[in-house]
Short mmCIF file of C-alpha atoms and ligand atoms in Angstrom, two decimals:
data_model
loop_
_atom_site.label_atom_id
_atom_site.label_comp_id
_atom_site.label_asym_id
_atom_site.label_seq_id
_atom_site.Cartn_x
_atom_site.Cartn_y
_atom_site.Cartn_z
CA MET E 1 -22.22 -10.69 73.35
CA LYS E 2 -22.34 -9.42 69.78
CA ASP E 3 -21.36 -12.17 67.38
CA ARG E 4 -20.63 -9.88 64.47
CA LEU E 5 -17.03 -9.79 63.32
CA LEU E 6 -15.28 -6.64 62.12
CA LEU E 7 -14.49 -6.96 58.40
CA MET E 8 -11.07 -5.40 57.76
CA ILE E 9 -10.14 -6.71 54.32
CA PRO E 10 -9.36 -4.73 51.14
CA GLY E 11 -12.95 -4.97 49.95
CA PRO E 12 -15.73 -5.59 50.60
CA ILE E 13 -15.41 -3.30 53.59
CA GLU E 14 -17.67 -2.35 56.51
CA PHE E 15 -20.61 -0.30 55.26
CA THR E 16 -22.49 2.40 57.18
CA PRO E 17 -25.96 1.65 58.58
CA GLU E 18 -27.42 4.34 56.28
CA VAL E 19 -26.00 2.58 53.21
CA MET E 20 -27.32 -0.78 54.39
CA ARG E 21 -30.75 0.72 55.00
CA ALA E 22 -30.87 1.91 51.39
CA MET E 23 -30.04 -1.64 50.27
CA GLY E 24 -33.06 -2.93 52.18
CA MET E 25 -35.67 -0.52 50.84
CA PRO E 26 -38.47 -1.95 48.71
CA THR E 27 -37.17 -1.90 45.14
CA THR E 28 -38.97 0.48 42.80
CA SER E 29 -39.07 0.58 39.03
CA HIS E 30 -35.93 1.89 37.35
CA ILE E 31 -38.16 4.51 35.71
CA ALA E 32 -39.79 5.71 38.94
CA PRO E 33 -39.38 9.50 39.33
CA ASN E 34 -37.57 9.17 42.68
CA PHE E 35 -35.10 6.69 41.19
CA ILE E 36 -34.42 8.95 38.20
CA GLU E 37 -33.60 11.79 40.60
CA VAL E 38 -31.28 9.59 42.65
CA PHE E 39 -29.41 8.25 39.60
CA GLY E 40 -29.01 11.82 38.35
CA GLN E 41 -27.55 12.88 41.71
CA VAL E 42 -25.18 9.90 41.72
CA LEU E 43 -23.69 10.98 38.39
CA GLU E 44 -23.24 14.57 39.58
CA ARG E 45 -21.67 13.46 42.86
CA LEU E 46 -19.24 11.06 41.17
CA ARG E 47 -17.66 14.03 39.38
CA GLU E 48 -17.07 15.63 42.77
CA VAL E 49 -15.64 12.51 44.39
CA PHE E 50 -13.29 11.87 41.43
CA LEU E 51 -12.48 15.62 41.40
CA CYS E 52 -13.25 15.68 37.69
CA PRO E 53 -15.77 18.43 36.91
CA ASP E 54 -15.48 17.87 33.14
CA GLY E 55 -15.69 14.06 33.27
CA GLN E 56 -18.37 11.71 31.99
CA PRO E 57 -19.35 9.21 34.70
CA PHE E 58 -20.49 5.66 33.96
CA VAL E 59 -22.30 3.55 36.55
CA VAL E 60 -22.84 -0.02 35.38
CA ALA E 61 -23.76 -3.25 37.18
CA GLY E 62 -20.62 -5.34 37.53
CA SER E 63 -17.43 -5.50 39.56
CA GLY E 64 -14.22 -3.50 39.31
CA THR E 65 -12.95 -5.84 36.63
CA LEU E 66 -15.82 -4.72 34.40
CA ALA E 67 -14.71 -1.12 34.86
CA MET E 68 -11.21 -2.15 33.67
CA ASP E 69 -12.78 -4.10 30.80
CA MET E 70 -14.90 -1.10 29.86
CA ALA E 71 -11.87 1.23 29.71
CA ALA E 72 -9.98 -1.19 27.47
CA ALA E 73 -12.94 -2.15 25.27
CA ASN E 74 -13.83 1.46 24.46
CA LEU E 75 -10.33 2.89 23.97
CA VAL E 76 -8.37 0.08 22.33
CA GLU E 77 -8.44 -0.82 18.65
CA PRO E 78 -6.45 -3.77 17.31
CA GLY E 79 -2.75 -2.94 17.00
CA ASP E 80 -2.79 0.00 19.44
CA ARG E 81 0.18 0.16 21.77
CA ALA E 82 -0.50 0.15 25.50
CA LEU E 83 1.93 0.55 28.40
CA VAL E 84 1.14 -1.12 31.71
CA VAL E 85 2.92 0.20 34.78
CA ASN E 86 2.89 -3.03 36.75
CA THR E 87 3.08 -3.12 40.54
CA GLY E 88 1.38 -6.47 41.09
CA VAL E 89 -1.51 -8.78 40.29
CA PHE E 90 -3.88 -6.08 39.01
CA GLY E 91 -1.29 -4.82 36.52
CA ASP E 92 -1.12 -8.39 35.15
CA ARG E 93 -4.90 -8.33 34.88
CA PHE E 94 -4.97 -5.03 32.99
CA ALA E 95 -2.36 -6.34 30.54
CA ALA E 96 -4.47 -9.45 29.89
CA ILE E 97 -7.61 -7.36 29.32
CA LEU E 98 -5.85 -4.97 26.93
CA GLU E 99 -4.42 -7.87 24.94
CA ARG E 100 -7.88 -9.38 24.64
CA TYR E 101 -8.91 -6.30 22.64
CA GLY E 102 -5.89 -6.54 20.36
CA ALA E 103 -3.52 -4.09 22.04
CA GLU E 104 0.22 -4.58 21.81
CA VAL E 105 1.11 -4.40 25.47
CA THR E 106 4.45 -3.42 26.93
CA GLN E 107 4.86 -3.76 30.68
CA VAL E 108 7.19 -1.86 32.94
CA GLN E 109 7.56 -4.11 35.96
CA ALA E 110 8.54 -3.29 39.50
CA PRO E 111 12.07 -4.68 40.00
CA VAL E 112 10.95 -6.78 43.00
CA VAL E 113 7.65 -7.48 44.77
CA GLY E 114 6.87 -4.48 46.96
CA GLU E 115 8.58 -1.92 44.74
CA VAL E 116 7.41 0.41 41.99
CA PRO E 117 9.04 0.85 38.57
CA ALA E 118 11.33 3.90 38.45
CA LEU E 119 9.87 6.97 36.73
CA GLU E 120 12.98 7.09 34.52
CA GLU E 121 12.27 3.60 33.27
CA VAL E 122 8.66 4.45 32.48
CA GLU E 123 9.81 7.56 30.64
CA ALA E 124 12.47 5.63 28.71
CA THR E 125 9.80 3.16 27.58
CA LEU E 126 7.35 5.92 26.60
CA ARG E 127 10.12 7.36 24.41
CA THR E 128 10.60 4.17 22.43
CA ALA E 129 7.17 4.06 20.74
CA ASP E 130 3.90 5.82 20.23
CA TYR E 131 1.68 4.58 23.04
CA LYS E 132 -2.04 5.22 22.75
CA LEU E 133 -2.57 4.68 26.44
CA MET E 134 -0.88 3.77 29.68
CA THR E 135 -2.42 2.14 32.72
CA ILE E 136 -1.45 2.66 36.34
CA THR E 137 -2.72 0.70 39.33
CA HIS E 138 -3.08 3.39 41.98
CA VAL E 139 -3.00 0.93 44.87
CA ASP E 140 -2.07 -2.62 44.00
CA THR E 141 -4.17 -4.61 46.43
CA SER E 142 -1.87 -7.62 46.14
CA THR E 143 1.18 -5.74 47.45
CA GLY E 144 -0.16 -2.69 49.30
CA VAL E 145 2.04 -0.55 47.06
CA ALA E 146 0.78 2.85 45.90
CA ALA E 147 2.04 4.27 42.61
CA ASP E 148 2.92 7.95 42.23
CA VAL E 149 -0.12 8.60 40.04
CA LYS E 150 0.45 12.33 39.79
CA ALA E 151 4.00 11.99 38.42
CA LEU E 152 3.17 9.04 36.17
CA ALA E 153 0.11 10.78 34.73
CA GLU E 154 2.22 13.82 33.94
CA LEU E 155 4.71 11.60 32.11
CA GLY E 156 1.98 9.86 30.15
CA ARG E 157 0.50 13.20 29.10
CA ARG E 158 3.88 14.55 28.05
CA TYR E 159 4.30 11.61 25.65
CA GLY E 160 0.75 11.79 24.33
CA ALA E 161 -0.61 8.63 25.97
CA LEU E 162 -4.09 8.50 27.45
CA VAL E 163 -3.75 7.89 31.19
CA VAL E 164 -5.97 5.19 32.70
CA VAL E 165 -5.91 4.72 36.47
CA ASP E 166 -7.16 1.53 38.12
CA GLY E 167 -8.31 3.19 41.33
CA VAL E 168 -10.31 0.23 42.59
CA CYS E 169 -8.54 0.17 45.95
CA ALA E 170 -7.94 3.92 46.03
CA VAL E 171 -10.76 6.24 44.85
CA ALA E 172 -12.35 8.02 47.83
CA GLY E 173 -9.47 6.94 50.08
CA GLU E 174 -6.16 7.90 48.43
CA GLU E 175 -5.63 11.44 47.21
CA MET E 176 -6.55 11.47 43.52
CA ARG E 177 -7.41 14.62 41.56
CA GLN E 178 -8.51 13.32 38.21
CA GLN E 179 -8.81 16.55 36.25
CA GLU E 180 -5.93 18.45 37.85
CA TRP E 181 -3.58 15.49 37.44
CA GLY E 182 -4.56 14.92 33.80
CA ILE E 183 -6.05 11.46 34.26
CA ASP E 184 -8.18 10.46 31.27
CA ILE E 185 -9.98 7.55 32.91
CA ALA E 186 -10.25 6.73 36.59
CA LEU E 187 -12.23 3.71 37.64
CA THR E 188 -13.29 1.85 40.76
CA ALA E 189 -15.87 -0.53 42.20
CA SER E 190 -18.54 0.04 44.83
CA GLN E 191 -17.21 -2.32 47.52
CA LYS E 192 -13.89 -0.61 48.20
CA ALA E 193 -13.38 2.92 49.58
CA ILE E 194 -16.63 4.07 47.96
CA GLY E 195 -18.42 2.10 50.68
CA VAL E 196 -21.29 0.26 48.95
CA PRO E 197 -21.84 -3.53 48.72
CA PRO E 198 -20.28 -5.25 45.68
CA GLY E 199 -22.00 -4.94 42.32
CA LEU E 200 -21.19 -1.59 40.70
CA ALA E 201 -18.46 -0.69 38.24
CA LEU E 202 -17.76 3.06 38.43
CA LEU E 203 -15.76 4.95 35.83
CA VAL E 204 -15.20 8.61 34.99
CA ALA E 205 -13.88 9.43 31.51
CA GLY E 206 -12.36 12.82 30.72
CA PRO E 207 -12.84 14.72 27.44
CA ARG E 208 -9.81 13.21 25.66
CA ALA E 209 -10.94 9.68 26.44
CA MET E 210 -14.44 10.43 25.15
CA GLU E 211 -12.99 12.02 22.00
CA THR E 212 -10.78 8.97 21.39
CA PHE E 213 -13.85 6.77 21.74
CA ARG E 214 -15.81 8.93 19.27
CA GLN E 215 -12.97 8.76 16.73
CA ARG E 216 -12.84 4.95 16.68
CA LYS E 217 -12.56 3.37 13.26
CA THR E 218 -13.77 -0.04 14.39
CA PRO E 219 -16.79 -0.94 16.54
CA VAL E 220 -16.30 -1.84 20.21
CA THR E 221 -16.08 -5.63 20.29
CA ASN E 222 -17.74 -6.04 23.68
CA TYR E 223 -21.50 -5.57 23.57
CA TYR E 224 -22.22 -5.04 27.29
CA ALA E 225 -19.28 -2.67 27.88
CA ASP E 226 -19.83 -0.52 24.78
CA TRP E 227 -20.21 3.16 25.69
CA SER E 228 -22.43 3.56 22.62
CA ASN E 229 -24.99 1.67 24.68
CA TRP E 230 -24.34 3.34 28.05
CA LEU E 231 -23.59 6.97 27.20
CA PRO E 232 -27.20 7.79 26.20
CA ILE E 233 -28.39 6.20 29.45
CA MET E 234 -26.03 8.25 31.61
CA GLU E 235 -26.91 11.44 29.74
CA ALA E 236 -30.62 10.75 30.09
CA TYR E 237 -30.56 10.08 33.84
CA GLU E 238 -28.45 13.14 34.42
CA ALA E 239 -31.02 15.22 32.51
CA ARG E 240 -33.63 13.54 34.75
CA ARG E 241 -35.10 11.60 31.85
CA VAL E 242 -35.77 7.88 31.47
CA ALA E 243 -33.75 5.62 29.23
CA TYR E 244 -33.18 1.89 29.13
CA PHE E 245 -30.35 -0.34 28.01
CA GLY E 246 -29.88 -2.84 30.86
CA THR E 247 -31.84 -2.75 34.11
CA PRO E 248 -29.85 -0.73 36.64
CA PRO E 249 -29.34 -2.31 40.10
CA VAL E 250 -31.83 0.04 41.77
CA ASN E 251 -30.96 -0.64 45.41
CA LEU E 252 -27.22 -0.45 44.81
CA ILE E 253 -27.66 2.93 43.15
CA TRP E 254 -29.74 4.22 46.06
CA ALA E 255 -27.04 2.98 48.40
CA LEU E 256 -24.36 4.62 46.25
CA ASN E 257 -26.15 7.94 46.44
CA VAL E 258 -26.25 7.70 50.24
CA SER E 259 -22.56 6.81 50.41
CA LEU E 260 -21.49 9.56 47.99
CA GLY E 261 -23.49 11.99 50.12
CA GLN E 262 -21.60 10.80 53.21
CA ILE E 263 -18.25 11.05 51.40
CA LEU E 264 -18.92 14.60 50.21
CA GLY E 265 -20.33 15.49 53.62
CA GLU E 266 -17.00 14.58 55.14
CA GLY E 267 -15.18 16.45 52.35
CA MET E 268 -12.52 14.98 50.07
CA GLU E 269 -9.57 16.70 51.78
CA THR E 270 -10.66 15.60 55.26
CA ARG E 271 -11.25 12.11 53.93
CA PHE E 272 -7.80 11.83 52.34
CA GLU E 273 -6.27 13.05 55.61
CA ARG E 274 -8.26 10.56 57.71
CA HIS E 275 -7.09 7.69 55.52
CA ARG E 276 -3.48 8.89 55.85
CA ARG E 277 -3.72 9.16 59.63
CA LEU E 278 -5.41 5.79 60.20
CA SER E 279 -2.94 4.12 57.85
CA GLN E 280 -0.02 5.64 59.76
CA ALA E 281 -1.50 4.32 63.01
CA MET E 282 -1.87 0.80 61.58
CA LYS E 283 1.62 0.81 60.09
CA ALA E 284 3.14 2.11 63.34
CA ALA E 285 1.43 -0.74 65.20
CA VAL E 286 2.66 -3.35 62.72
CA ARG E 287 6.23 -2.05 63.04
CA ALA E 288 6.02 -2.00 66.82
CA MET E 289 4.92 -5.65 66.75
CA GLY E 290 8.09 -6.43 64.80
CA LEU E 291 6.45 -7.25 61.45
CA GLU E 292 8.01 -6.28 58.11
CA GLN E 293 5.76 -4.96 55.33
CA VAL E 294 5.52 -5.87 51.66
CA PRO E 295 6.05 -2.29 50.39
CA ARG E 296 9.82 -1.89 50.61
CA ARG E 297 9.74 1.80 51.55
CA PRO E 298 7.23 3.75 53.68
CA GLU E 299 6.78 6.37 50.90
CA ILE E 300 5.26 3.79 48.56
CA GLY E 301 2.87 2.25 51.10
CA ALA E 302 -0.84 2.61 50.35
CA HIS E 303 -3.16 4.35 52.83
CA THR E 304 -6.10 2.05 52.16
CA LEU E 305 -4.47 -1.19 53.29
CA THR E 306 -1.46 -2.55 55.14
CA ALA E 307 0.35 -5.72 54.03
CA PRO E 308 2.57 -7.18 56.79
CA TYR E 309 4.71 -10.31 56.47
CA PHE E 310 4.14 -12.97 59.11
CA PRO E 311 6.95 -12.90 61.67
CA GLU E 312 9.42 -15.77 61.98
CA GLY E 313 7.71 -18.99 63.06
CA ILE E 314 4.16 -17.81 62.33
CA ASP E 315 2.09 -18.90 59.33
CA ARG E 316 -1.33 -18.14 57.89
CA SER E 317 -3.08 -20.23 60.57
CA VAL E 318 -2.77 -17.08 62.72
CA LEU E 319 -5.56 -15.55 60.59
CA ALA E 320 -8.09 -17.90 62.21
CA ARG E 321 -6.87 -16.78 65.64
CA ILE E 322 -7.25 -13.13 64.67
CA ARG E 323 -10.74 -13.96 63.50
CA ALA E 324 -11.50 -15.69 66.79
CA ALA E 325 -10.45 -12.43 68.44
CA GLY E 326 -13.16 -10.66 66.46
CA VAL E 327 -11.59 -9.31 63.28
CA ILE E 328 -11.41 -10.67 59.75
CA VAL E 329 -8.25 -9.80 57.84
CA ALA E 330 -7.24 -11.14 54.42
CA GLY E 331 -4.56 -13.61 53.40
CA GLY E 332 -1.95 -13.03 50.73
CA LEU E 333 -2.78 -12.59 47.04
CA HIS E 334 0.48 -12.07 45.17
CA PRO E 335 1.54 -15.53 43.91
CA ALA E 336 5.26 -14.99 44.64
CA ILE E 337 4.71 -14.42 48.38
CA LYS E 338 1.15 -15.65 48.89
CA ASP E 339 1.71 -17.66 52.09
CA ARG E 340 4.15 -15.26 53.71
CA TYR E 341 1.99 -12.20 54.37
CA PHE E 342 -1.52 -10.96 55.13
CA ARG E 343 -3.54 -7.87 54.34
CA ILE E 344 -5.50 -5.45 56.51
CA GLY E 345 -7.97 -3.18 54.73
CA HIS E 346 -8.69 0.22 56.32
CA MET E 347 -10.71 2.31 53.93
CA GLY E 348 -14.12 3.92 53.69
CA ALA E 349 -15.99 4.60 56.90
CA VAL E 350 -13.19 3.10 59.01
CA SER E 351 -12.67 4.77 62.40
CA PRO E 352 -9.85 5.04 64.95
CA SER E 353 -11.63 2.50 67.14
CA ASP E 354 -11.72 0.03 64.22
CA ILE E 355 -7.95 0.41 63.96
CA LEU E 356 -7.47 -0.22 67.69
CA THR E 357 -9.83 -3.21 67.65
CA THR E 358 -7.91 -4.68 64.72
CA VAL E 359 -4.48 -4.11 66.26
CA GLY E 360 -5.72 -5.67 69.49
CA ALA E 361 -7.02 -8.74 67.67
CA ILE E 362 -3.76 -9.12 65.72
CA GLU E 363 -1.77 -8.94 68.98
CA ARG E 364 -3.99 -11.60 70.54
CA GLY E 365 -3.77 -13.83 67.48
CA LEU E 366 0.02 -13.58 67.27
CA ILE E 367 0.53 -14.24 70.99
CA GLU E 368 -1.79 -17.25 70.92
CA ALA E 369 0.10 -18.57 67.89
CA GLY E 370 3.26 -18.53 70.01
CA TYR E 371 4.85 -15.28 68.86
CA ASP E 372 6.88 -13.62 71.58
CA LEU E 373 5.17 -10.25 71.87
CA LYS E 374 4.52 -8.00 74.83
CA PRO E 375 0.75 -7.34 74.83
CA GLY E 376 -0.06 -3.71 74.10
CA LEU E 377 3.05 -2.84 72.07
CA GLY E 378 1.08 -2.44 68.84
CA LEU E 379 -1.78 -0.67 70.58
CA THR E 380 0.56 1.82 72.23
CA ALA E 381 2.14 2.69 68.89
CA ALA E 382 -1.24 3.11 67.19
CA GLN E 383 -2.56 5.23 70.08
CA ALA E 384 0.47 7.51 69.82
CA VAL E 385 -0.26 8.24 66.14
CA LEU E 386 -3.98 8.67 66.75
CA ALA E 387 -3.31 11.07 69.62
CA GLU E 388 -1.42 13.39 67.24
CA GLY E 389 -4.61 13.81 65.21
C1 PLP H 401 -10.35 -5.23 43.86
C2 PLP H 401 -9.53 -4.72 42.74
C3 PLP H 401 -9.84 -4.97 41.40
C4 PLP H 401 -10.92 -5.91 40.98
O1 PLP H 401 -12.17 -5.51 41.41
P1 PLP H 401 -13.36 -6.57 41.44
O2 PLP H 401 -14.50 -5.77 41.95
O3 PLP H 401 -12.93 -7.66 42.36
O4 PLP H 401 -13.54 -7.06 40.04
C5 PLP H 401 -9.07 -4.38 40.42
N1 PLP H 401 -8.05 -3.58 40.74
C6 PLP H 401 -7.70 -3.33 42.01
C7 PLP H 401 -6.57 -2.42 42.29
C8 PLP H 401 -8.44 -3.89 43.05
O5 PLP H 401 -8.11 -3.62 44.31
#
């Protein structure tokens, strides 16, 4: 029997064999001609995946938090006002990062865990002061809530704020059209829907963000994140020339090129639709099993993960039973409800059979933990949604 478990958490995710093969290739020099070509292709393909033909991509070794740090470090000068649209833990994190660079941060909080702040409230706050930028967490991985990025970005633009989207659990899974929606910075990390092992911070900056950076009056106070160091590197590789600032993670960038090729091969529209469909199947199964979800309304549920509460009488020890049935899911993250819910990631190369395997393992785990559930209820609901596709 295979002893490999299926990894269904909100990052790292399951990676394709082609991506893993690229990780295992003998590492070349970062100035080898074939690496220069691959890095150049990666930058071109990122514009297509972010749907931002006029954007400047940055690919830097680090995690998603570095991408957030890079956005803040390069845009914020001491005393700038920033608005954080907060839907959970990663909004808190963005506020802390912005403050570190001297921003005066105002947060618009969701009224309760599992909700989003009302657009009217965000607009009312934007009216009160001159905000240089606003941040939006597209999918808050701690709650499974998706923000209405399109509407929020439009609001931000109307009031003259640069719009920064933390798309770490969203880009290449949730619909996001950076240029069309007027998003000035979108950022993510390799290990989520982009489908590459952890280690890359990915960011695309639009023309207004780059102009704001160029007009800075004070130097960027973070040496590693400073675009003054990275922009010449990105421009050089895209022009198929060599440049050095910090050694790029060669194998990760090969793997990224393979994954971006697979993403674009599928097509962004097809990919958004697949994520929607698989998410609907998972959420239908969860409902059929009698579990409530953290997002308070179906319209604000993310398509990249599902966050169900444990049913009455069941606690987090059920996660070990689900694991014993072959699937790894994640525990809670939001401090207010940490021990009351769990999280199922379904992004990237995830397939209908992964969804069915996961639902089956959750059913087994719950039943073995003593939950009164008719076997197959969740599977039947998921199958019904999948059959529509
Ligand atoms: C995972 C995640 C991050 C942090 O990314 P790391 O790679 O863990 O640093 C930030 N924001 C969101 C929305 C995430 O899901």
